[in-house]
Structure formats: C-alpha cells, structure tokens
Short mmCIF file of C-alpha atoms in Angstrom, two decimals:
data_model
loop_
_atom_site.label_atom_id
_atom_site.label_comp_id
_atom_site.label_asym_id
_atom_site.label_seq_id
_atom_site.Cartn_x
_atom_site.Cartn_y
_atom_site.Cartn_z
CA MET O 1066 103.53 95.85 82.59
CA ALA O 1067 100.72 98.05 84.00
CA ILE O 1068 103.21 100.81 84.81
CA MET O 1069 104.46 100.76 81.23
CA ALA O 1070 100.90 100.88 79.91
CA GLU O 1071 100.11 103.77 82.21
CA THR O 1072 103.15 105.80 81.12
CA LYS O 1073 102.11 105.51 77.46
CA LEU O 1074 98.72 107.09 78.15
CA GLY O 1075 97.99 110.74 77.39
CA GLN O 1076 97.61 113.31 80.19
CA ALA O 1077 93.81 112.88 80.33
CA ASP O 1078 94.27 109.13 80.56
CA VAL O 1079 96.83 109.50 83.33
CA ASP O 1080 94.30 111.59 85.26
CA ILE O 1081 91.74 108.82 84.67
CA ALA O 1082 94.24 106.23 85.89
CA SER O 1083 94.84 108.33 88.99
CA MET O 1084 91.09 108.55 89.58
CA ILE O 1085 90.68 104.81 89.32
CA ARG O 1086 93.70 104.17 91.56
CA VAL O 1087 92.57 106.55 94.32
CA ASN O 1088 88.97 105.36 94.16
CA GLN O 1089 89.99 101.73 94.48
CA ALA O 1090 92.22 102.65 97.43
CA GLY O 1091 89.42 104.61 99.08
CA GLU O 1092 86.90 101.82 98.72
CA TYR O 1093 89.49 99.39 100.07
CA GLY O 1094 90.06 101.65 103.08
CA ALA O 1095 86.31 102.01 103.66
CA ALA O 1096 85.86 98.24 103.62
CA GLN O 1097 88.61 97.97 106.24
CA ILE O 1098 86.98 100.66 108.41
CA TYR O 1099 83.74 98.69 108.50
CA LYS O 1100 85.60 95.44 109.20
CA GLY O 1101 87.26 97.10 112.19
CA GLN O 1102 83.98 98.53 113.44
CA LEU O 1103 82.14 95.23 113.16
CA ALA O 1104 85.00 93.34 114.82
CA VAL O 1105 84.63 95.55 117.90
CA MET O 1106 80.87 96.10 117.87
CA GLY O 1107 79.70 92.66 116.81
CA ASP O 1108 76.34 91.97 115.24
CA ASP O 1109 74.13 92.95 118.18
CA ALA O 1110 75.31 96.52 118.80
CA PRO O 1111 73.25 99.54 117.83
CA HIS O 1112 73.67 100.30 114.14
CA SER O 1113 75.43 96.99 113.35
CA SER O 1114 72.87 96.13 110.69
CA ALA O 1115 73.36 99.56 109.06
CA ILE O 1116 77.13 99.05 109.15
CA HIS O 1117 76.76 95.62 107.56
CA HIS O 1118 74.67 97.17 104.78
CA MET O 1119 77.20 99.95 104.19
CA ALA O 1120 80.05 97.42 104.25
CA GLU O 1121 78.30 95.36 101.56
CA GLN O 1122 77.95 98.43 99.35
CA GLU O 1123 81.60 99.38 99.89
CA GLN O 1124 82.64 95.86 98.93
CA ARG O 1125 80.60 96.13 95.73
CA HIS O 1126 82.30 99.47 94.98
CA LEU O 1127 85.71 97.91 95.68
CA ASP O 1128 84.96 94.94 93.43
CA ALA O 1129 83.98 97.29 90.60
CA PHE O 1130 87.16 99.35 90.92
CA ASP O 1131 89.28 96.17 91.24
CA GLN O 1132 87.78 95.01 87.95
CA MET O 1133 88.39 98.40 86.30
CA ILE O 1134 92.01 98.39 87.50
CA ALA O 1135 92.53 94.96 85.93
CA GLU O 1136 90.72 95.78 82.69
CA ARG O 1137 92.47 99.11 82.13
CA GLY O 1138 95.93 98.12 83.35
CA VAL O 1139 96.01 100.75 86.08
CA ARG O 1140 98.65 100.38 88.76
CA PRO O 1141 96.99 100.15 92.20
CA THR O 1142 98.41 102.21 95.03
CA ALA O 1143 101.53 100.84 96.68
CA LEU O 1144 100.05 102.05 99.98
CA GLN O 1145 97.35 99.39 100.15
CA PRO O 1146 99.02 97.48 103.03
CA PHE O 1147 99.11 100.72 105.01
CA TRP O 1148 95.46 101.53 104.21
CA LYS O 1149 94.50 98.04 105.38
CA VAL O 1150 95.98 98.67 108.82
CA ALA O 1151 94.97 102.33 109.04
CA GLY O 1152 91.39 101.71 107.92
CA TYR O 1153 90.89 98.78 110.26
CA ALA O 1154 92.45 100.70 113.16
CA LEU O 1155 90.24 103.73 112.50
CA GLY O 1156 87.15 101.54 112.41
CA ALA O 1157 88.07 99.59 115.52
CA THR O 1158 89.04 102.71 117.47
CA THR O 1159 85.88 104.63 116.66
CA ALA O 1160 83.73 101.57 117.42
CA ALA O 1161 85.51 101.19 120.78
CA LEU O 1162 84.42 104.75 121.55
CA GLY O 1163 80.82 103.69 120.99
CA PRO O 1164 78.19 103.31 118.28
CA ARG O 1165 77.76 107.06 117.78
CA ALA O 1166 81.51 107.49 117.35
CA ALA O 1167 81.47 104.74 114.72
CA MET O 1168 78.75 106.69 112.94
CA ALA O 1169 80.75 109.90 113.37
CA CYS O 1170 83.58 108.20 111.52
CA THR O 1171 81.23 107.29 108.68
CA ALA O 1172 79.81 110.82 108.48
CA ALA O 1173 83.31 112.34 108.34
CA VAL O 1174 84.66 109.90 105.77
CA GLU O 1175 81.60 110.23 103.56
CA THR O 1176 81.75 114.03 103.69
CA GLU O 1177 85.22 113.89 102.16
CA ILE O 1178 84.28 111.17 99.68
CA ASP O 1179 81.32 113.26 98.53
CA HIS O 1180 83.63 116.20 97.81
CA HIS O 1181 86.21 113.92 96.20
CA TYR O 1182 83.70 112.18 93.92
CA GLN O 1183 82.05 115.49 92.97
CA GLU O 1184 85.44 116.91 91.94
CA GLN O 1185 86.01 113.85 89.80
CA LEU O 1186 82.55 114.16 88.21
CA ASP O 1187 83.28 117.81 87.42
CA THR O 1188 86.57 116.79 85.77
CA LEU O 1189 84.92 113.96 83.85
CA GLU O 1190 82.46 116.38 82.21
CA SER O 1191 85.20 117.16 79.68
CA GLU O 1192 86.25 113.54 79.23
CA ASN O 1193 84.62 110.74 77.30
CA ASP O 1194 84.49 107.99 79.90
CA PRO O 1195 80.82 107.16 80.48
CA GLU O 1196 81.60 103.94 82.38
CA LEU O 1197 83.73 105.68 85.01
CA THR O 1198 81.36 108.66 85.18
CA ARG O 1199 78.37 106.37 85.78
CA MET O 1200 80.20 104.38 88.45
CA ILE O 1201 81.34 107.45 90.35
CA ALA O 1202 77.88 109.05 90.20
CA GLU O 1203 76.20 105.86 91.42
CA PHE O 1204 78.72 105.25 94.17
CA ARG O 1205 78.57 108.89 95.27
CA GLU O 1206 74.83 108.57 95.82
CA GLU O 1207 75.37 105.50 98.00
CA GLU O 1208 78.12 107.28 99.95
CA LEU O 1209 75.70 110.16 100.59
CA GLU O 1210 73.17 107.61 101.89
CA HIS O 1211 75.84 106.35 104.29
CA LYS O 1212 76.43 109.88 105.54
CA GLU O 1213 72.69 110.48 106.02
CA THR O 1214 72.35 107.16 107.86
CA ALA O 1215 75.25 108.08 110.14
CA ILE O 1216 73.85 111.51 110.95
CA ALA O 1217 70.40 110.06 111.60
CA ALA O 1218 72.05 107.55 113.97
CA GLY O 1219 73.48 110.33 116.13
CA ALA O 1220 76.94 110.88 114.64
CA GLU O 1221 76.86 114.58 115.45
CA ASP O 1222 75.93 113.82 119.09
CA THR O 1223 79.28 112.10 119.66
CA PRO O 1224 81.27 113.88 122.37
CA GLY O 1225 84.00 115.87 120.66
CA TYR O 1226 82.36 115.41 117.26
CA PRO O 1227 83.83 118.55 115.65
CA VAL O 1228 87.39 117.56 116.57
CA LEU O 1229 86.91 113.87 115.71
CA SER O 1230 85.27 114.73 112.40
CA ALA O 1231 87.95 117.28 111.48
CA ALA O 1232 90.75 114.81 112.26
CA ILE O 1233 89.16 112.02 110.22
CA ARG O 1234 88.43 114.36 107.31
CA LEU O 1235 92.03 115.60 107.33
CA GLY O 1236 93.24 112.00 107.31
CA CYS O 1237 90.98 111.25 104.36
CA ARG O 1238 92.31 114.20 102.37
CA PHE O 1239 95.86 113.08 103.15
CA ALA O 1240 95.09 109.51 102.06
CA ILE O 1241 93.45 110.72 98.85
CA GLY O 1242 96.45 112.88 97.99
CA LEU O 1243 98.94 110.11 98.57
CA SER O 1244 96.95 107.40 96.81
CA LYS O 1245 96.63 109.47 93.63
CA ARG O 1246 100.39 109.33 93.18
CA ILE O 1247 101.86 106.42 95.10
#
C-alpha cells in the first residue's frame, strides 16, 4: 500500500519520500553503530557515557523518522537488515580498536551526515515542508555536537585516522546512495 501511495506522489513528494527513507535508514544505522560500540566497550570505558548520550539522541531521531514514515506512507529501505549488521559491525570493530577509534568512527559518520543533512536543507528551501525541515535542522545540530564531542575525545589522534575516516565516510556515502532508492 505504501509503495502505491508513494508512486502517486509528485516529483517533489518523491524526493521528500526519499529524504525520509534515507534519513530513517541512517538513524537506524547510527543506533546500530552505538550498540556495537557499547557492546564491546561496556559502560566503564573512556567515553562510554558520551556514547550513551549520543545513542539516546540517535534513538530519538530514529523514532521521529519511524513515525514520519508511518504517517506519510513512505516505504522504508529494503536494506535495513543489512544496515543492522553493517552498523553493529562497524561500531564493534572500531570499539575493539580502542576508545579513540570509536570516536573516529563517530567523527567520520557525522561529517558525512552533516553534508547530507545540509544538502537536504538546501533542497527543502524550495519546498513547503516545515515539519521535515525543522526535524532535519534540529537533528543536524545534534549530529554536529556528536562530531565535536568525538574530536574533543581524541578521534583525530587515532592511528591511521585519515585512512579510517576516509573509508568510513566512503561507506556512509555508499549507504546514503543505496538507501535513497532501495
């Protein structure tokens, strides 16, 4: 039913549906990253409290996009099972490399999310969707806080940071591209 509703929408609405779909997928992936990190690091590791805080915000973002998907009849990405595994694995792997590597993961992911959300905000300037615009602007600010927290926690001091960051950012761009369509 949601697919039928989505196909009846105009081009601008399809772009909005794609925005909602990819944002929900991204917040879902972010929640999985933090679950993986906390599973490896536990509650007593350096930066665990910051990761818990960021995870709570990501869950709030996810809940908001889940609600918007339901209310607007947007088809979620079919890749969600893959993002569950990939996000958790990324979080667990970076946490296994150490607390700074976990923060490097956050800094890299949030760099891409900042660009992604800013592109959406630029597109939404010509649309009349104040609810989505407000959500994206608010969530973008929180994502930028996550990035600042990660950098302050030594993300850039991680051995191999430029390579790790570039790989994670590339993966994020790939995930964004796929989740817009699939």
